[in-house]
Tab-separated table of N, CA and C in Angstrom:
chain	number	residue	atom	x	y	z
A	6	LEU	N	97.896	97.225	118.874
A	6	LEU	CA	98.763	97.765	119.906
A	6	LEU	C	98.033	98.830	120.710
A	7	ILE	N	96.744	98.645	120.898
A	7	ILE	CA	95.938	99.629	121.595
A	7	ILE	C	95.341	98.977	122.833
A	8	ALA	N	95.505	99.566	123.965
A	8	ALA	CA	94.844	99.080	125.183
A	8	ALA	C	94.855	100.208	126.191
A	9	GLN	N	93.926	100.204	127.093
A	9	GLN	CA	93.871	101.250	128.103
A	9	GLN	C	94.813	100.909	129.246
A	10	ILE	N	95.504	101.897	129.782
A	10	ILE	CA	96.384	101.688	130.930
A	10	ILE	C	95.546	101.230	132.115
A	11	GLY	N	96.060	100.244	132.836
A	11	GLY	CA	95.361	99.758	134.013
A	11	GLY	C	94.365	98.655	133.715
A	12	LEU	N	94.059	98.418	132.470
A	12	LEU	CA	93.137	97.349	132.110
A	12	LEU	C	93.936	96.181	131.574
A	13	CYS	N	93.582	94.998	132.021
A	13	CYS	CA	94.237	93.834	131.450
A	13	CYS	C	93.459	93.407	130.215
A	14	CYS	N	94.047	92.513	129.457
A	14	CYS	CA	93.370	92.036	128.256
A	14	CYS	C	92.184	91.184	128.673
A	15	SER	N	90.990	91.682	128.409
A	15	SER	CA	89.784	90.972	128.833
A	15	SER	C	88.883	90.682	127.640
A	16	CYS	N	89.477	90.366	126.518
A	16	CYS	CA	88.694	90.193	125.308
A	16	CYS	C	88.661	88.739	124.848
A	17	TRP	N	88.978	87.841	125.720
A	17	TRP	CA	88.974	86.428	125.329
A	17	TRP	C	87.562	85.902	125.219
A	18	PRO	N	87.181	85.084	124.276
A	18	PRO	CA	88.078	84.739	123.174
A	18	PRO	C	88.093	85.856	122.136
A	19	TYR	N	89.218	86.107	121.539
A	19	TYR	CA	89.311	87.122	120.499
A	19	TYR	C	89.565	86.445	119.164
A	20	GLU	N	89.351	87.176	118.106
A	20	GLU	CA	89.497	86.617	116.767
A	20	GLU	C	90.972	86.631	116.373
A	21	SER	N	91.576	85.470	116.328
A	21	SER	CA	93.003	85.382	116.023
A	21	SER	C	93.270	85.131	114.542
A	22	ASN	N	92.227	85.027	113.735
A	22	ASN	CA	92.392	84.819	112.301
A	22	ASN	C	92.501	86.175	111.615
A	23	PHE	N	93.664	86.460	111.070
A	23	PHE	CA	93.912	87.740	110.416
A	23	PHE	C	92.839	88.058	109.379
A	24	PHE	N	92.450	87.096	108.570
A	24	PHE	CA	91.498	87.345	107.488
A	24	PHE	C	90.127	87.754	108.010
A	25	ASN	N	89.743	87.314	109.193
A	25	ASN	CA	88.475	87.723	109.790
A	25	ASN	C	88.539	89.138	110.352
A	26	ASN	N	89.747	89.679	110.493
A	26	ASN	CA	89.920	91.029	111.027
A	26	ASN	C	90.216	92.073	109.953
A	27	VAL	N	90.393	91.650	108.711
A	27	VAL	CA	90.617	92.592	107.609
A	27	VAL	C	89.308	93.309	107.342
A	28	ARG	N	89.350	94.644	107.349
A	28	ARG	CA	88.143	95.436	107.100
A	28	ARG	C	88.345	96.308	105.874
A	29	LYS	N	87.266	96.514	105.156
A	29	LYS	CA	87.320	97.340	103.948
A	29	LYS	C	87.679	98.782	104.261
A	30	ASP	N	87.308	99.281	105.448
A	30	ASP	CA	87.575	100.679	105.775
A	30	ASP	C	88.933	100.880	106.450
A	31	ALA	N	89.710	99.821	106.603
A	31	ALA	CA	91.051	99.943	107.183
A	31	ALA	C	92.068	100.170	106.066
A	32	PHE	N	93.282	100.522	106.440
A	32	PHE	CA	94.385	100.617	105.486
A	32	PHE	C	95.066	99.257	105.494
A	33	ASN	N	94.907	98.505	104.434
A	33	ASN	CA	95.439	97.152	104.334
A	33	ASN	C	96.607	97.176	103.365
A	34	CYS	N	97.732	96.612	103.804
A	34	CYS	CA	98.940	96.726	102.999
A	34	CYS	C	99.906	95.581	103.284
A	35	ILE	N	100.961	95.527	102.481
A	35	ILE	CA	102.109	94.667	102.728
A	35	ILE	C	103.263	95.613	103.029
A	36	ALA	N	103.975	95.353	104.117
A	36	ALA	CA	105.055	96.250	104.522
A	36	ALA	C	106.209	95.452	105.113
A	37	VAL	N	107.392	96.066	105.108
A	37	VAL	CA	108.589	95.473	105.698
A	37	VAL	C	108.985	96.315	106.908
A	38	PHE	N	109.149	95.646	108.052
A	38	PHE	CA	109.519	96.333	109.295
A	38	PHE	C	110.959	96.826	109.195
A	39	ASP	N	111.172	98.092	109.601
A	39	ASP	CA	112.514	98.672	109.605
A	39	ASP	C	113.028	98.837	111.023
A	40	SER	N	112.291	99.603	111.856
A	40	SER	CA	112.771	99.873	113.207
A	40	SER	C	111.621	100.362	114.077
A	41	MET	N	111.931	100.554	115.359
A	41	MET	CA	110.937	101.095	116.279
A	41	MET	C	111.613	101.945	117.336
A	42	ASP	N	110.821	102.846	117.914
A	42	ASP	CA	111.262	103.633	119.055
A	42	ASP	C	110.022	103.999	119.859
A	43	ARG	N	110.144	104.886	120.796
A	43	ARG	CA	108.989	105.384	121.547
A	43	ARG	C	108.795	106.861	121.213
A	44	GLY	N	108.746	107.140	119.905
A	44	GLY	CA	108.710	108.506	119.411
A	44	GLY	C	107.365	109.194	119.494
A	45	TYR	N	106.298	108.486	119.806
A	45	TYR	CA	104.979	109.102	119.875
A	45	TYR	C	104.522	109.150	121.318
A	46	SER	N	104.047	110.302	121.749
A	46	SER	CA	103.479	110.395	123.095
A	46	SER	C	102.262	111.294	123.065
A	47	TYR	N	101.341	111.008	123.975
A	47	TYR	CA	100.134	111.802	124.121
A	47	TYR	C	99.785	111.790	125.587
A	48	GLY	N	99.711	112.963	126.195
A	48	GLY	CA	99.486	113.024	127.634
A	48	GLY	C	100.615	112.310	128.342
A	49	ASN	N	100.279	111.391	129.233
A	49	ASN	CA	101.323	110.646	129.936
A	49	ASN	C	101.605	109.294	129.293
A	50	LEU	N	101.133	109.086	128.075
A	50	LEU	CA	101.345	107.823	127.376
A	50	LEU	C	102.546	107.937	126.451
A	51	SER	N	103.373	106.930	126.467
A	51	SER	CA	104.503	106.842	125.553
A	51	SER	C	104.321	105.577	124.744
A	52	ALA	N	104.125	105.719	123.456
A	52	ALA	CA	103.755	104.575	122.623
A	52	ALA	C	104.923	104.068	121.805
A	53	GLN	N	104.907	102.763	121.541
A	53	GLN	CA	105.855	102.214	120.589
A	53	GLN	C	105.511	102.772	119.214
A	54	THR	N	106.531	103.105	118.453
A	54	THR	CA	106.350	103.645	117.119
A	54	THR	C	107.182	102.814	116.157
A	55	GLY	N	106.521	102.173	115.211
A	55	GLY	CA	107.209	101.325	114.250
A	55	GLY	C	107.289	101.991	112.896
A	56	TYR	N	108.402	101.769	112.210
A	56	TYR	CA	108.640	102.352	110.899
A	56	TYR	C	108.722	101.217	109.883
A	57	PHE	N	107.914	101.325	108.829
A	57	PHE	CA	107.782	100.263	107.842
A	57	PHE	C	107.995	100.803	106.438
A	58	LYS	N	108.579	99.998	105.580
A	58	LYS	CA	108.683	100.289	104.153
A	58	LYS	C	107.444	99.689	103.501
A	59	LEU	N	106.664	100.526	102.836
A	59	LEU	CA	105.432	100.080	102.194
A	59	LEU	C	105.763	99.383	100.878
A	60	ILE	N	105.285	98.141	100.746
A	60	ILE	CA	105.509	97.355	99.538
A	60	ILE	C	104.298	97.430	98.616
A	61	TYR	N	103.102	97.299	99.203
A	61	TYR	CA	101.872	97.269	98.411
A	61	TYR	C	100.717	97.750	99.268
A	62	SER	N	99.881	98.611	98.702
A	62	SER	CA	98.676	99.095	99.370
A	62	SER	C	97.468	98.600	98.588
A	63	PHE	N	96.521	97.984	99.288
A	63	PHE	CA	95.334	97.455	98.620
A	63	PHE	C	94.396	98.553	98.150
A	64	ASP	N	94.481	99.737	98.750
A	64	ASP	CA	93.522	100.790	98.417
A	64	ASP	C	94.173	102.143	98.174
A	65	ASN	N	95.483	102.189	98.042
A	65	ASN	CA	96.209	103.418	97.719
A	65	ASN	C	95.914	104.576	98.669
A	66	LYS	N	95.712	104.296	99.966
A	66	LYS	CA	95.469	105.360	100.937
A	66	LYS	C	96.753	106.036	101.396
A	67	SER	N	97.886	105.451	101.127
A	67	SER	CA	99.150	106.036	101.531
A	67	SER	C	99.786	106.752	100.354
A	68	ALA	N	100.355	107.917	100.631
A	68	ALA	CA	100.945	108.716	99.556
A	68	ALA	C	102.451	108.510	99.453
A	69	SER	N	103.051	107.767	100.387
A	69	SER	CA	104.496	107.616	100.350
A	69	SER	C	104.884	106.142	100.345
A	70	ASP	N	106.189	105.898	100.315
A	70	ASP	CA	106.669	104.518	100.297
A	70	ASP	C	107.022	104.017	101.693
A	71	SER	N	106.688	104.796	102.722
A	71	SER	CA	106.911	104.346	104.092
A	71	SER	C	105.720	104.751	104.953
A	72	ILE	N	105.491	103.968	106.004
A	72	ILE	CA	104.397	104.259	106.921
A	72	ILE	C	104.909	104.145	108.348
A	73	VAL	N	104.187	104.784	109.264
A	73	VAL	CA	104.494	104.735	110.686
A	73	VAL	C	103.308	104.071	111.371
A	74	VAL	N	103.598	103.120	112.258
A	74	VAL	CA	102.555	102.417	112.994
A	74	VAL	C	102.757	102.712	114.471
A	75	VAL	N	101.723	103.257	115.109
A	75	VAL	CA	101.799	103.666	116.504
A	75	VAL	C	100.977	102.722	117.356
A	76	GLY	N	101.476	102.453	118.552
A	76	GLY	CA	100.741	101.638	119.514
A	76	GLY	C	100.856	102.235	120.899
A	77	GLN	N	99.785	102.203	121.666
A	77	GLN	CA	99.775	102.773	123.007
A	77	GLN	C	100.490	101.850	123.975
A	78	ASP	N	101.579	102.280	124.543
A	78	ASP	CA	102.347	101.545	125.545
A	78	ASP	C	102.710	100.143	125.100
A	79	GLY	N	102.647	99.852	123.810
A	79	GLY	CA	103.050	98.559	123.305
A	79	GLY	C	102.135	97.427	123.700
A	80	LEU	N	100.907	97.712	124.080
A	80	LEU	CA	99.986	96.670	124.531
A	80	LEU	C	98.998	96.295	123.448
A	81	ASN	N	98.787	95.054	123.263
A	81	ASN	CA	97.711	94.531	122.423
A	81	ASN	C	97.571	93.061	122.775
A	82	CYS	N	97.220	92.792	124.004
A	82	CYS	CA	97.125	91.406	124.479
A	82	CYS	C	98.424	90.669	124.199
A	83	GLY	N	99.546	91.334	124.426
A	83	GLY	CA	100.842	90.704	124.246
A	83	GLY	C	101.509	90.997	122.918
A	84	GLU	N	100.833	91.659	121.982
A	84	GLU	CA	101.434	91.975	120.692
A	84	GLU	C	102.255	93.249	120.834
A	85	VAL	N	103.555	93.135	120.641
A	85	VAL	CA	104.422	94.303	120.758
A	85	VAL	C	105.335	94.390	119.539
A	86	LEU	N	105.727	95.600	119.208
A	86	LEU	CA	106.586	95.797	118.052
A	86	LEU	C	107.964	95.200	118.259
A	87	THR	N	108.365	94.966	119.502
A	87	THR	CA	109.687	94.402	119.757
A	87	THR	C	109.818	92.978	119.226
A	88	LYS	N	108.711	92.316	118.920
A	88	LYS	CA	108.787	90.960	118.370
A	88	LYS	C	109.181	90.952	116.905
A	89	PHE	N	109.154	92.112	116.239
A	89	PHE	CA	109.506	92.195	114.828
A	89	PHE	C	110.998	92.492	114.680
A	90	ALA	N	111.617	91.872	113.683
A	90	ALA	CA	113.025	92.123	113.371
A	90	ALA	C	113.107	92.905	112.064
A	91	LYS	N	114.164	93.678	111.941
A	91	LYS	CA	114.365	94.447	110.705
A	91	LYS	C	114.304	93.487	109.519
A	92	GLY	N	113.493	93.842	108.520
A	92	GLY	CA	113.342	93.022	107.331
A	92	GLY	C	112.153	92.081	107.361
A	93	ASP	N	111.450	91.967	108.505
A	93	ASP	CA	110.248	91.131	108.561
A	93	ASP	C	109.189	91.695	107.625
A	94	THR	N	108.623	90.840	106.784
A	94	THR	CA	107.570	91.234	105.862
A	94	THR	C	106.240	90.771	106.424
A	95	MET	N	105.216	91.630	106.325
A	95	MET	CA	103.914	91.263	106.865
A	95	MET	C	102.793	92.011	106.172
A	96	PHE	N	101.619	91.393	106.219
A	96	PHE	CA	100.390	92.053	105.831
A	96	PHE	C	99.885	92.773	107.076
A	97	LEU	N	99.379	94.006	106.909
A	97	LEU	CA	98.872	94.798	108.025
A	97	LEU	C	97.463	95.283	107.728
A	98	SER	N	96.621	95.361	108.762
A	98	SER	CA	95.308	95.990	108.679
A	98	SER	C	95.331	97.133	109.677
A	99	LEU	N	95.391	98.366	109.196
A	99	LEU	CA	95.664	99.533	110.030
A	99	LEU	C	94.532	100.550	109.976
A	100	SER	N	94.440	101.389	111.020
A	100	SER	CA	93.441	102.460	111.067
A	100	SER	C	94.106	103.809	111.226
A	101	ASN	N	93.398	104.862	110.837
A	101	ASN	CA	93.862	106.233	111.020
A	101	ASN	C	93.468	106.736	112.393
A	102	GLY	N	94.214	107.705	112.884
A	102	GLY	CA	93.820	108.471	114.057
A	102	GLY	C	93.763	107.700	115.348
A	103	PHE	N	94.327	108.238	116.386
A	103	PHE	CA	94.311	107.628	117.708
A	103	PHE	C	94.533	108.777	118.676
A	104	TYR	N	93.541	109.102	119.488
A	104	TYR	CA	93.532	110.237	120.409
A	104	TYR	C	93.480	111.575	119.690
A	105	LYS	N	94.350	111.794	118.765
A	105	LYS	CA	94.315	113.017	117.979
A	105	LYS	C	94.773	112.678	116.575
A	106	CYS	N	94.667	113.596	115.671
A	106	CYS	CA	95.010	113.306	114.279
A	106	CYS	C	96.498	113.044	114.128
A	107	PHE	N	96.812	112.002	113.400
A	107	PHE	CA	98.192	111.702	113.046
A	107	PHE	C	98.572	112.467	111.796
A	108	GLN	N	99.846	112.461	111.521
A	108	GLN	CA	100.322	112.948	110.240
A	108	GLN	C	99.887	111.953	109.167
A	109	LYS	N	99.853	112.392	107.936
A	109	LYS	CA	99.529	111.490	106.835
A	109	LYS	C	100.516	110.325	106.848
A	110	ASP	N	100.041	109.156	106.519
A	110	ASP	CA	100.837	107.932	106.467
A	110	ASP	C	101.262	107.422	107.842
A	111	THR	N	100.527	107.821	108.877
A	111	THR	CA	100.719	107.267	110.221
A	111	THR	C	99.441	106.563	110.613
A	112	PHE	N	99.560	105.330	111.093
A	112	PHE	CA	98.414	104.475	111.366
A	112	PHE	C	98.627	103.748	112.686
A	113	TYR	N	97.627	103.009	113.128
A	113	TYR	CA	97.808	102.084	114.245
A	113	TYR	C	97.108	100.775	113.930
A	114	LEU	N	97.601	99.712	114.567
A	114	LEU	CA	96.954	98.426	114.358
A	114	LEU	C	95.528	98.529	114.831
A	115	GLU	N	94.621	97.889	114.146
A	115	GLU	CA	93.183	98.107	114.223
A	115	GLU	C	92.575	98.071	115.614
A	116	GLY	N	92.910	97.159	116.462
A	116	GLY	CA	92.201	97.076	117.729
A	116	GLY	C	92.980	96.320	118.774
A	117	ALA	N	92.397	96.231	119.943
A	117	ALA	CA	93.097	95.640	121.074
A	117	ALA	C	93.034	94.123	121.080
A	118	CYS	N	92.084	93.530	120.441
A	118	CYS	CA	91.919	92.082	120.597
A	118	CYS	C	91.741	91.398	119.254
A	119	GLY	N	92.821	90.959	118.698
A	119	GLY	CA	92.736	90.259	117.430
A	119	GLY	C	94.039	90.311	116.674
A	120	ALA	N	94.124	89.550	115.614
A	120	ALA	CA	95.319	89.488	114.790
A	120	ALA	C	95.184	90.494	113.650
A	121	PHE	N	95.956	91.552	113.709
A	121	PHE	CA	95.875	92.602	112.697
A	121	PHE	C	97.164	92.713	111.894
A	122	TYR	N	97.992	91.680	111.990
A	122	TYR	CA	99.136	91.570	111.113
A	122	TYR	C	99.334	90.091	110.801
A	123	LEU	N	99.915	89.822	109.649
A	123	LEU	CA	100.151	88.459	109.211
A	123	LEU	C	101.577	88.385	108.683
A	124	PRO	N	102.486	87.746	109.428
A	124	PRO	CA	103.879	87.676	108.976
A	124	PRO	C	104.044	86.741	107.784
A	125	VAL	N	105.002	87.067	106.925
A	125	VAL	CA	105.302	86.259	105.754
A	125	VAL	C	106.783	85.904	105.808
A	126	LYS	N	107.081	84.625	105.758
A	126	LYS	CA	108.472	84.146	105.729
A	126	LYS	C	108.678	83.381	104.431
A	127	ASN	N	109.718	83.755	103.682
A	127	ASN	CA	110.014	83.104	102.403
A	127	ASN	C	108.796	83.064	101.483
A	128	GLY	N	108.006	84.143	101.495
A	128	GLY	CA	106.847	84.261	100.615
A	128	GLY	C	105.652	83.422	101.010
A	129	MET	N	105.642	82.880	102.245
A	129	MET	CA	104.568	81.986	102.679
A	129	MET	C	104.103	82.324	104.097
A	130	ASN	N	102.831	81.986	104.380
A	130	ASN	CA	102.293	82.003	105.736
A	130	ASN	C	101.297	80.863	105.836
A	131	ASP	N	101.585	79.935	106.708
A	131	ASP	CA	100.678	78.817	106.984
A	131	ASP	C	100.239	78.106	105.698
A	132	GLY	N	101.195	77.878	104.801
A	132	GLY	CA	100.901	77.155	103.567
A	132	GLY	C	100.345	77.999	102.438
A	133	LEU	N	100.079	79.284	102.691
A	133	LEU	CA	99.569	80.175	101.644
A	133	LEU	C	100.715	81.042	101.109
A	134	SER	N	100.803	81.145	99.778
A	134	SER	CA	101.800	82.035	99.179
A	134	SER	C	101.328	83.481	99.297
A	135	THR	N	102.247	84.402	99.080
A	135	THR	CA	101.888	85.826	99.106
A	135	THR	C	100.770	86.119	98.114
A	136	ASN	N	100.844	85.545	96.908
A	136	ASN	CA	99.794	85.773	95.910
A	136	ASN	C	98.449	85.223	96.375
A	137	GLU	N	98.445	84.073	97.043
A	137	GLU	CA	97.195	83.504	97.549
A	137	GLU	C	96.621	84.363	98.673
A	138	ILE	N	97.491	84.948	99.498
A	138	ILE	CA	97.034	85.842	100.565
A	138	ILE	C	96.417	87.102	99.962
A	139	VAL	N	97.081	87.673	98.950
A	139	VAL	CA	96.542	88.856	98.259
A	139	VAL	C	95.175	88.527	97.666
A	140	ALA	N	95.046	87.374	97.027
A	140	ALA	CA	93.761	86.980	96.432
A	140	ALA	C	92.688	86.820	97.503
A	141	LYS	N	93.052	86.273	98.649
A	141	LYS	CA	92.081	86.087	99.740
A	141	LYS	C	91.615	87.434	100.294
A	142	ILE	N	92.527	88.391	100.428
A	142	ILE	CA	92.161	89.733	100.898
A	142	ILE	C	91.293	90.430	99.851
A	143	ASN	N	91.667	90.327	98.584
A	143	ASN	CA	90.844	90.928	97.521
A	143	ASN	C	89.453	90.323	97.484
A	144	GLN	N	89.332	89.037	97.795
A	144	GLN	CA	88.020	88.393	97.859
A	144	GLN	C	87.197	88.995	98.998
A	145	ILE	N	87.835	89.312	100.108
A	145	ILE	CA	87.139	89.966	101.226
A	145	ILE	C	86.608	91.325	100.771
A	146	PHE	N	87.432	92.076	100.040
A	146	PHE	CA	87.027	93.401	99.580
A	146	PHE	C	85.897	93.346	98.571
A	147	SER	N	85.833	92.287	97.778
A	147	SER	CA	84.799	92.201	96.753
A	147	SER	C	83.565	91.446	97.230
A	148	SER	N	83.561	91.031	98.488
A	148	SER	CA	82.416	90.285	99.005
A	148	SER	C	81.205	91.188	99.185
A	149	VAL	N	80.039	90.588	99.251
A	149	VAL	CA	78.790	91.316	99.454
A	149	VAL	C	78.669	91.656	100.931
A	150	ASP	N	78.423	92.949	101.243
A	150	ASP	CA	78.327	93.387	102.630
A	150	ASP	C	77.067	92.918	103.329
A	151	ASN	N	75.965	92.762	102.583
A	151	ASN	CA	74.709	92.380	103.209
A	151	ASN	C	74.240	91.042	102.650
A	152	PRO	N	74.621	89.938	103.305
A	152	PRO	CA	74.274	88.631	102.759
A	152	PRO	C	72.778	88.332	102.776
A	153	ASP	N	71.957	89.158	103.450
A	153	ASP	CA	70.514	88.947	103.445
A	153	ASP	C	69.934	89.042	102.032
A	154	TYR	N	70.617	89.758	101.156
A	154	TYR	CA	70.125	89.942	99.802
A	154	TYR	C	70.600	88.858	98.836
A	155	LEU	N	71.464	87.973	99.302
A	155	LEU	CA	72.030	86.983	98.395
A	155	LEU	C	70.977	86.106	97.728
A	156	ASN	N	69.926	85.747	98.430
A	156	ASN	CA	68.908	84.871	97.867
A	156	ASN	C	67.852	85.614	97.058
A	157	THR	N	67.934	86.939	96.987
A	157	THR	CA	66.922	87.714	96.269
A	157	THR	C	67.423	88.244	94.933
A	158	ILE	N	68.678	87.998	94.611
A	158	ILE	CA	69.250	88.479	93.360
A	158	ILE	C	69.626	87.281	92.500
A	159	THR	N	69.299	87.379	91.223
A	159	THR	CA	69.653	86.329	90.278
A	159	THR	C	70.632	86.893	89.267
A	160	VAL	N	71.724	86.177	89.059
A	160	VAL	CA	72.724	86.550	88.066
A	160	VAL	C	72.830	85.392	87.088
A	161	SER	N	72.641	85.675	85.816
A	161	SER	CA	72.691	84.598	84.826
A	161	SER	C	73.167	85.146	83.478
A	162	PRO	N	73.659	84.337	82.599
A	162	PRO	CA	74.045	82.949	82.837
A	162	PRO	C	75.374	82.890	83.586
A	163	ASN	N	75.626	81.786	84.230
A	163	ASN	CA	76.846	81.599	84.991
A	163	ASN	C	77.398	80.221	84.640
A	164	PRO	N	78.497	80.129	83.974
A	164	PRO	CA	79.429	81.211	83.613
A	164	PRO	C	78.979	81.939	82.352
A	165	THR	N	79.615	83.079	82.107
A	165	THR	CA	79.318	83.855	80.916
A	165	THR	C	80.601	84.421	80.340
A	166	SER	N	80.583	84.719	79.085
A	166	SER	CA	81.732	85.384	78.459
A	166	SER	C	81.287	86.620	77.693
A	167	ASP	N	79.972	86.951	77.811
A	167	ASP	CA	79.464	88.061	77.021
A	167	ASP	C	78.520	88.921	77.851
A	168	VAL	N	77.248	88.608	77.877
A	168	VAL	CA	76.241	89.414	78.550
A	168	VAL	C	75.874	88.768	79.884
A	169	LEU	N	75.781	89.574	80.908
A	169	LEU	CA	75.402	89.109	82.235
A	169	LEU	C	74.107	89.788	82.628
A	170	LYS	N	73.098	89.015	83.044
A	170	LYS	CA	71.809	89.556	83.427
A	170	LYS	C	71.675	89.491	84.949
A	171	VAL	N	71.357	90.638	85.577
A	171	VAL	CA	71.135	90.725	87.018
A	171	VAL	C	69.684	91.111	87.226
A	172	SER	N	68.941	90.322	88.017
A	172	SER	CA	67.526	90.615	88.233
A	172	SER	C	67.120	90.248	89.645
A	173	SER	N	65.961	90.815	90.057
A	173	SER	CA	65.431	90.535	91.377
A	173	SER	C	63.936	90.806	91.387
A	174	GLU	N	63.198	89.959	92.074
A	174	GLU	CA	61.756	90.190	92.217
A	174	GLU	C	61.474	91.115	93.399
A	175	GLU	N	62.413	91.215	94.346
A	175	GLU	CA	62.211	91.995	95.564
A	175	GLU	C	62.920	93.335	95.595
A	176	LEU	N	64.014	93.460	94.862
A	176	LEU	CA	64.849	94.665	94.913
A	176	LEU	C	64.857	95.386	93.576
A	177	ILE	N	65.100	96.684	93.642
A	177	ILE	CA	65.284	97.451	92.427
A	177	ILE	C	66.747	97.324	92.038
A	178	VAL	N	66.990	96.831	90.843
A	178	VAL	CA	68.362	96.609	90.381
A	178	VAL	C	68.673	97.640	89.307
């Protein structure tokens, strides 16, 4: 829900796959939409402000059971909080701080061009159950950040139930 006033959405093609937009440094959670208003303003900007009940946090960055999601003028290439109805459940990928420091537990959707929320209806999204979505996000978090090293590390035996050996001829392990 972030965009500059006077600029149209010029980020095509953008990444519309929520899982490709989940970042380890974002606040990733499951939340239920409660309501919205235009309670946040900065300078001459009046932003949509959404109120969510926090169901699950992947990284425990929130200290309360509710979060606030702010968006500048409700723009995000057409993504607006008005499309959400009370009780909508969704996965969110959120960031801290926008223009100035927010209060604790206040976030904004990650960026202007991409899918940073994933709605869930009857425990499903596009054939994936909530548990499968959680597992897919956890797999993103446990992935290797630098794939250049994948071919230089040996892990054996695979599978194992006891001792695991990690070695490399090129890297210090």
